[in-house]
Short mmCIF file of C-alpha atoms and ligand atoms in Angstrom, two decimals:
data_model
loop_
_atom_site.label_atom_id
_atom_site.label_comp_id
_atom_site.label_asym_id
_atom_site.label_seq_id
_atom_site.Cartn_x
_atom_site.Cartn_y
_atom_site.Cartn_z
CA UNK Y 1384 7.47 28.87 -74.42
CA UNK Y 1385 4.59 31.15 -73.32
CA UNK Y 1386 5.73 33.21 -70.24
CA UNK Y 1387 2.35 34.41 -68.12
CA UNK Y 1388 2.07 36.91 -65.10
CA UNK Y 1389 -1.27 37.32 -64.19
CA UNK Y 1390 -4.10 34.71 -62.97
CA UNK Y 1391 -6.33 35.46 -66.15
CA UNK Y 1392 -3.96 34.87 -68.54
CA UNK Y 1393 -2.86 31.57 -66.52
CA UNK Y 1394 -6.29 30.59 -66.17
CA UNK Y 1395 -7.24 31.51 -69.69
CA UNK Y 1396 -3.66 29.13 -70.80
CA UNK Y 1397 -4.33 26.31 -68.54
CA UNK Y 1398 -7.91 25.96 -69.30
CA UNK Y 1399 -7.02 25.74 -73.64
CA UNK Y 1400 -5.09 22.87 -73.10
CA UNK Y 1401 -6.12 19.08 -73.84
CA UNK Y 1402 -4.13 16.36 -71.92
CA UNK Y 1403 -2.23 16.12 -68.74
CA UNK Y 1404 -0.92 19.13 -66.85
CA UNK Y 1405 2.33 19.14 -64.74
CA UNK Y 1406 3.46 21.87 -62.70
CA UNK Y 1407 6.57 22.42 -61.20
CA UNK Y 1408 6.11 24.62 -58.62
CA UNK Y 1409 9.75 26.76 -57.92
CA UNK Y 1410 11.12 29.98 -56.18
CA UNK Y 1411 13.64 30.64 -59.41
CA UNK Y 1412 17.50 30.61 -59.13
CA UNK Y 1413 16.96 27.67 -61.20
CA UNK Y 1414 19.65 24.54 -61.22
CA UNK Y 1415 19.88 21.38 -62.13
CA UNK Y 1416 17.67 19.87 -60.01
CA UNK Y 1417 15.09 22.17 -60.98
CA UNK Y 1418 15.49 20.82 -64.29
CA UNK Y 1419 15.52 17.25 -63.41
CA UNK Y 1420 11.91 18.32 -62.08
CA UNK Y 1421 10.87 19.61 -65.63
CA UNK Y 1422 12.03 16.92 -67.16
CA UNK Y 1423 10.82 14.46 -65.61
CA UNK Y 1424 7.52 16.19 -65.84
CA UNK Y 1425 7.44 16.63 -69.27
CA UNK Y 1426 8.12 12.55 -69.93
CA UNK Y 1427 5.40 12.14 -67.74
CA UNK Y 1428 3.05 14.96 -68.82
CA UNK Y 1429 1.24 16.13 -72.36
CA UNK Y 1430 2.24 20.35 -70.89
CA UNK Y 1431 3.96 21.57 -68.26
CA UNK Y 1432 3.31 24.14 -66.11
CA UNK Y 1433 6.50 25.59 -64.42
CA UNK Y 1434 5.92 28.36 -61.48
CA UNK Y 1435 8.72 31.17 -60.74
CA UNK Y 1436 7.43 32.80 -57.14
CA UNK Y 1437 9.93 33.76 -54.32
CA UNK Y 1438 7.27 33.36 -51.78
CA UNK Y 1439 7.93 35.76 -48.97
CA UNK Y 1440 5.29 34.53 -46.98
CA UNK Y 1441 7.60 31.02 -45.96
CA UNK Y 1442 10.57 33.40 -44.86
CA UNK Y 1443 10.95 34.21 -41.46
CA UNK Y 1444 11.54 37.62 -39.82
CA UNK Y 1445 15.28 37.18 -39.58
CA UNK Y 1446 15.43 34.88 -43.24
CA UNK Y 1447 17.22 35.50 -46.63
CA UNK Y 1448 14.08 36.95 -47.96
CA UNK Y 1449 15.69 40.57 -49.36
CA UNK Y 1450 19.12 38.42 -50.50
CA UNK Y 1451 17.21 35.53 -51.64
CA UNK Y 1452 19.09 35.14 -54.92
CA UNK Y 1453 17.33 35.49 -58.57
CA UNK Y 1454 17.68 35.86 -62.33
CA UNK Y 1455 14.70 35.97 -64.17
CA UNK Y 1456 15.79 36.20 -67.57
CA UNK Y 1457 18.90 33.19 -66.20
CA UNK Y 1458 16.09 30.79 -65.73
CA UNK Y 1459 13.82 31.39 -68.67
CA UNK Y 1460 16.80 30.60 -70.79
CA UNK Y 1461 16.94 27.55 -68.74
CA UNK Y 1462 13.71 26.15 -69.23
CA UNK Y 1463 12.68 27.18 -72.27
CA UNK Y 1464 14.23 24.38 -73.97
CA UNK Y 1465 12.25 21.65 -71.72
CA UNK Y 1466 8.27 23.51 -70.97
CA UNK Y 1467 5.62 25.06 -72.51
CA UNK Y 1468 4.26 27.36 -70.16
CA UNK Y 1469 5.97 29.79 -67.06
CA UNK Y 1470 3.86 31.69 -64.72
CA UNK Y 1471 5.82 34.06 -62.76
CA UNK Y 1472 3.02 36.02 -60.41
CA UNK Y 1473 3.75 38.72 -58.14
CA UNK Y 1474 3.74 38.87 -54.50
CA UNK Y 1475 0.31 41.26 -55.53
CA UNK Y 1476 -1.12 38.42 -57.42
CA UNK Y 1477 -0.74 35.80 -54.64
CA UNK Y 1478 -1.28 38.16 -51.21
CA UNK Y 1479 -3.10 40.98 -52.80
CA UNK Y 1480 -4.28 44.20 -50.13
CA UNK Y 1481 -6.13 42.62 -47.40
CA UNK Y 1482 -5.04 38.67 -47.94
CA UNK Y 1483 -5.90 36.76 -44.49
CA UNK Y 1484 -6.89 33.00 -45.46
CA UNK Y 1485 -3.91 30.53 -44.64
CA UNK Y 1486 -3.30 26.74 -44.93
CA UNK Y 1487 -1.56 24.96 -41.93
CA UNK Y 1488 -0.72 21.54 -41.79
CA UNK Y 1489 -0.36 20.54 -37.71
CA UNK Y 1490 1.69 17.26 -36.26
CA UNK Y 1491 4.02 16.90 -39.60
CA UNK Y 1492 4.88 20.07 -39.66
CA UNK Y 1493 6.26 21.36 -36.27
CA UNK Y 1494 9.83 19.15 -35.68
CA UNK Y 1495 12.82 19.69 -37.95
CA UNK Y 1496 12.21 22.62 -40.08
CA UNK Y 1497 9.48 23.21 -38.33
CA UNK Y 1498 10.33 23.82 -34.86
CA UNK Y 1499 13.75 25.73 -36.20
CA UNK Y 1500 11.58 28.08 -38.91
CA UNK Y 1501 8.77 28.89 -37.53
CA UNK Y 1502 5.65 29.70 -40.07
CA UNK Y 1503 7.61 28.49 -42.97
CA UNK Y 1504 5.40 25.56 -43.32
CA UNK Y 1505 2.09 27.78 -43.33
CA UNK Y 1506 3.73 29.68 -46.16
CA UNK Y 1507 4.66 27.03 -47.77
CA UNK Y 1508 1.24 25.29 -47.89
CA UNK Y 1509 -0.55 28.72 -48.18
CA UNK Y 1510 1.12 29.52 -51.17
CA UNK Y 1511 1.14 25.95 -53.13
CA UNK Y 1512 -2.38 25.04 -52.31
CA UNK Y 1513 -3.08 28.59 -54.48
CA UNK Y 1514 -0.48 27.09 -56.53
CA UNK Y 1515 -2.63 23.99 -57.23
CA UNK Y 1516 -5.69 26.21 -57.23
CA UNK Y 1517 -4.90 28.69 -59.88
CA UNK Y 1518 -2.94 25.60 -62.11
CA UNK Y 1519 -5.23 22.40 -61.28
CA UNK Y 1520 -2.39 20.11 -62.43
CA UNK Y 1521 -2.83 16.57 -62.79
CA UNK Y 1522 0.46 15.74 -61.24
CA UNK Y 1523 3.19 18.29 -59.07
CA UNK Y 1524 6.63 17.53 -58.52
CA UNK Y 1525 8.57 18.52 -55.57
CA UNK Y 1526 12.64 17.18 -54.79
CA UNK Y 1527 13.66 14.82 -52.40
CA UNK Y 1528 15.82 17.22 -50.72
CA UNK Y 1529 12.81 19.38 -48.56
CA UNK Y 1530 11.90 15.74 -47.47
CA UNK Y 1531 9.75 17.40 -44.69
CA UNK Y 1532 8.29 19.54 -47.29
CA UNK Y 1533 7.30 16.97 -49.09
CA UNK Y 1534 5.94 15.11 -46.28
CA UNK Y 1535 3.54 18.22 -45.30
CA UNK Y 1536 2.53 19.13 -48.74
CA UNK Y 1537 1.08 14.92 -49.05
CA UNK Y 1538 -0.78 15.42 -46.03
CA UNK Y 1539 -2.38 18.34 -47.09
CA UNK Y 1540 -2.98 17.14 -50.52
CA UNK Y 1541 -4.95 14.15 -48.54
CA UNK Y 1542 -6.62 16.38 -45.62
CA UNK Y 1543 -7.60 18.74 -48.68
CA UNK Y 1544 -8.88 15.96 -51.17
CA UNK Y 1545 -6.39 17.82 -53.74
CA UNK Y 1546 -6.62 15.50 -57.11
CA UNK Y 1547 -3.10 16.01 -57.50
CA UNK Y 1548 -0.69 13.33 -57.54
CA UNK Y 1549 2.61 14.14 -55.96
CA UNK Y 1550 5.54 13.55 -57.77
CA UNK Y 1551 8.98 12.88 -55.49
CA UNK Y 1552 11.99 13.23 -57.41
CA UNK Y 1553 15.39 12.10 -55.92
CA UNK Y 1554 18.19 14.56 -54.57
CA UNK Y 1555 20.18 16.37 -57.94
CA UNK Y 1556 24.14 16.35 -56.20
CA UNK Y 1557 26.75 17.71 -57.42
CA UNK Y 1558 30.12 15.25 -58.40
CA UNK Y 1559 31.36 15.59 -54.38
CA UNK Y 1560 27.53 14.78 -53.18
CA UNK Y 1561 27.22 18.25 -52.33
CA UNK Y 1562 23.22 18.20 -52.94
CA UNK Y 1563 22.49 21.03 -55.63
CA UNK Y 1564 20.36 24.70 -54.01
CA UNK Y 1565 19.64 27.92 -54.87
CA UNK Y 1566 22.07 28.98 -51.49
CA UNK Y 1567 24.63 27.46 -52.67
CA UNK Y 1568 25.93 30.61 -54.02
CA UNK Y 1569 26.34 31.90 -50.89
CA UNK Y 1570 29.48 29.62 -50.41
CA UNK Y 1571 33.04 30.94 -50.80
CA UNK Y 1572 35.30 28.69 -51.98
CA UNK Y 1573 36.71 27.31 -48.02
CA UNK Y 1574 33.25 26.97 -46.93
CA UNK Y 1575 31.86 25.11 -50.81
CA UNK Y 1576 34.54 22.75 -49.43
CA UNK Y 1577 33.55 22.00 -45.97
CA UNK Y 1578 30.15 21.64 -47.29
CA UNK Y 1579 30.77 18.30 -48.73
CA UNK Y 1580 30.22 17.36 -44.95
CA UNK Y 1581 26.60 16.94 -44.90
CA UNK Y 1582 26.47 14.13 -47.68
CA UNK Y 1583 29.96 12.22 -45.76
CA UNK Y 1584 27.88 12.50 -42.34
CA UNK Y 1585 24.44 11.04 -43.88
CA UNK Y 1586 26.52 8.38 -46.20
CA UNK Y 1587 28.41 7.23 -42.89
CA UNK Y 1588 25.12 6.99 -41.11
CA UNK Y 1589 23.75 4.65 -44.17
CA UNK Y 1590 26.57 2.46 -43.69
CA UNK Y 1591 26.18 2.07 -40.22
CA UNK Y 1592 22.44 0.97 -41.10
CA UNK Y 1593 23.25 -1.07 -44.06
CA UNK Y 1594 25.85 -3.00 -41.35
CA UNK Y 1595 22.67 -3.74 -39.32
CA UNK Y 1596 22.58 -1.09 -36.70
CA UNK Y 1597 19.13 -0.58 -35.72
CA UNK Y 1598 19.63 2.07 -33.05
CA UNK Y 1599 18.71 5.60 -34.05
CA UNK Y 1600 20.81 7.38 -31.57
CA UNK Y 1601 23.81 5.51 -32.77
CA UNK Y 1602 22.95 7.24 -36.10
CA UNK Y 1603 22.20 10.66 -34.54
CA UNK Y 1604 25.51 10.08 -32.48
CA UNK Y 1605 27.47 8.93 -36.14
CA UNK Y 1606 26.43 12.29 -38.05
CA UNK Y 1607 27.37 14.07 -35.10
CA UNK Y 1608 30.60 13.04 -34.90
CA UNK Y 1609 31.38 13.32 -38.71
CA UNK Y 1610 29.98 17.13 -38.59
CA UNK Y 1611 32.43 17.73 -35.74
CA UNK Y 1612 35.63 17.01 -37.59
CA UNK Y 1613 34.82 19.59 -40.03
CA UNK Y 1614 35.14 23.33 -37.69
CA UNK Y 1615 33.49 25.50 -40.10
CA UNK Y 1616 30.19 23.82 -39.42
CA UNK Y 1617 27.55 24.43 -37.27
CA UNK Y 1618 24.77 21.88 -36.69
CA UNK Y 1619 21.05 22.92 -36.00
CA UNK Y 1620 19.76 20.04 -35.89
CA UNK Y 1621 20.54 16.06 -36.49
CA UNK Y 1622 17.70 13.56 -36.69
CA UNK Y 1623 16.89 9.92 -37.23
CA UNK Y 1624 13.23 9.47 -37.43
CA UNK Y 1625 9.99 8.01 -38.95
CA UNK Y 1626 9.70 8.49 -42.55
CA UNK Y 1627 6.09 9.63 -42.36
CA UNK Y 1628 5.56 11.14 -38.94
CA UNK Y 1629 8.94 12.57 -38.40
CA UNK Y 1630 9.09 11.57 -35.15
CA UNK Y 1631 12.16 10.72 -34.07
CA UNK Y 1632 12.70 7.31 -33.63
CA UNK Y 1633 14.49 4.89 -31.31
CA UNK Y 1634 14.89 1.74 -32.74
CA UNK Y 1635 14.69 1.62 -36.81
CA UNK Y 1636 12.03 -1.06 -37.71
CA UNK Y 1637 10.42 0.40 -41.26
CA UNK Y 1638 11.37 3.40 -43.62
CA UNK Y 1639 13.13 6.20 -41.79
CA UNK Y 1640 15.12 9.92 -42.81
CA UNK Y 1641 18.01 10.28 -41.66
CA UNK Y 1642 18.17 14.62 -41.76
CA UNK Y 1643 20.07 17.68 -40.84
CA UNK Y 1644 20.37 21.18 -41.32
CA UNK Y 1645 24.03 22.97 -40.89
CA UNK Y 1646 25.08 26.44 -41.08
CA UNK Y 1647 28.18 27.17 -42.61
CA UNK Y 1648 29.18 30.83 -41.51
CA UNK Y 1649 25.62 32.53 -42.44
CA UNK Y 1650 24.31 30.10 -44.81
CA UNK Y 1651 22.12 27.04 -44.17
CA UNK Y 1652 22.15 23.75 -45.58
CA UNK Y 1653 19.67 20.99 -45.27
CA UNK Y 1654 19.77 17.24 -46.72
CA UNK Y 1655 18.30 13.55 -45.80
CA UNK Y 1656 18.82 10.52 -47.03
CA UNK Y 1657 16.07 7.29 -47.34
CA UNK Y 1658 16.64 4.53 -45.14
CA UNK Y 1659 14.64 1.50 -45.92
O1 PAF B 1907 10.68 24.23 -52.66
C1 PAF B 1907 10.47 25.42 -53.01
O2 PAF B 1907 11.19 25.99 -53.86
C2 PAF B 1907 9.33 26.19 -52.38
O3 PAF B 1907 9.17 25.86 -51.04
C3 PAF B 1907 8.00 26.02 -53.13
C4 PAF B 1907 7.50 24.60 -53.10
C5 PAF B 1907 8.17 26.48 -54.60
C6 PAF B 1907 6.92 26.91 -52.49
O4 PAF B 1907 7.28 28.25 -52.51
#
């Protein structure tokens, strides 16, 4: 495995190779849904192109930026069995003295995430359309769990005319459907526990659905409730809405998301689940 810092050497890399490129674009702290990404690039790709960027420019003010956690050396181990090539720029490289071009994606991106981080979105797209700039994959694979990242990043990959094709790749959860993220860590072992509520409130929702219910607030309302029984939680936000828009919905006719983020003491949790 070839580990590359700067945008020449990238460049100079990406440009000798024949075939299909991949990238997996990541922020480190790897885990095993990381790794489901790789590999799922690498049976799909001829090389693949994993970044490692903690990309301050999606934190907000108040945000886990400084504590945000990493281990270089942790996650080259990782990978280096499944991926040729690791680019790991620095925050020089991608905002160097005097930066001031951003990419913002509008309707998709204010509700949810959104509305309760705002300017994460514009760092996000900001920093993975130089992502697909510098790289010019073929294909880039993102997880199911940022649905609403995944959501904006299509839209600008159409709005853009990006030749990339997205690649979703279901939640990675761990044996109690706790689903698998770099914050995590930040769990004792009381609140690793009461974290299992998320995946119990969205699978109780589901089976509301799969029983027929079509209403979206009786959803919302079911999620609710199965947050509330567990007191070290605190919800941000619950929502039942349209799978593309985001908007929430009140009657469930096509594909929908049902989503929530939770803090648990200081540490926040998102996950979905598909409906339809
Ligand atoms: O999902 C993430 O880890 C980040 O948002 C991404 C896509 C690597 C951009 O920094």
């Amino acid at each position: 495995m070839r580990s590359l810092s700067t945008l020449d050497e990238l460049r100079k890399t990406r440009f000798s190779l024949d075939g299909t490129v991949g990238l997996v674009p990541t922020m480190g702290f790897l885990h095993d849904g990381h790794l489901s990404l790789i590999r799922r690039a690498r049976d799909e790709c001829d090389h693949v192109i994993v970044s490692i960027f903690v990309n301050p420019t999606q934190f907000g003010p108040k945000e886990d930026l400084a504590k945000y956690p990493r281990d270089l050396e942790r996650d080259l181990r990782l990978i280096e069995p499944l991926t040729d090539l690791v680019w790991t720029p620095s925050a020089e490289i991608m905002y160097p003295t005097g930066y001031q071009t951003w990419v913002e994606v509008e309707a998709v991106a204010r509700p949810l995430e959104g509305a309760m981080r705002p300017g994460h979105f514009k760092g996000v797209t900001t920093v993975v359309a130089k992502l697909f700039n510098a790289v010019q994959p073929h294909k880039a694979y993102f997880g199911q769990k940022d649905a609403q990242q995944v959501a904006v990043i299509r839209q600008m990959v159409r709005d853009l005319n990006f030749p990339i094709e997205i690649v979703v790749c279901p939640t990675t959860r761990e044996p109690d459907g706790l689903a698998m993220s770099s914050r995590n860590v930040y769990l004792d072992a009381e609140q690793r526990q009461a974290a299992t509520v998320l995946f119990r409130s969205l699978s109780a929702a589901k089976e509301l659905f799969e029983a027929g219910e079509r209403d979206a607030e009786k959803l919302r309302g079911k999620m609710k409730e199965v947050l509330a029984s567990e007191p070290l939680t605190e919800p941000q936000y619950v929502s039942c809405a349209d799978y593309d828009t985001l908007e929430e919905l009140t009657e469930i006719k096509g594909k929908a998301l049902l989503s929530m983020a939770v803090f648990i003491g200081k540490t926040r949790l998102i996950d979905n689940f598909v409906l339809g």
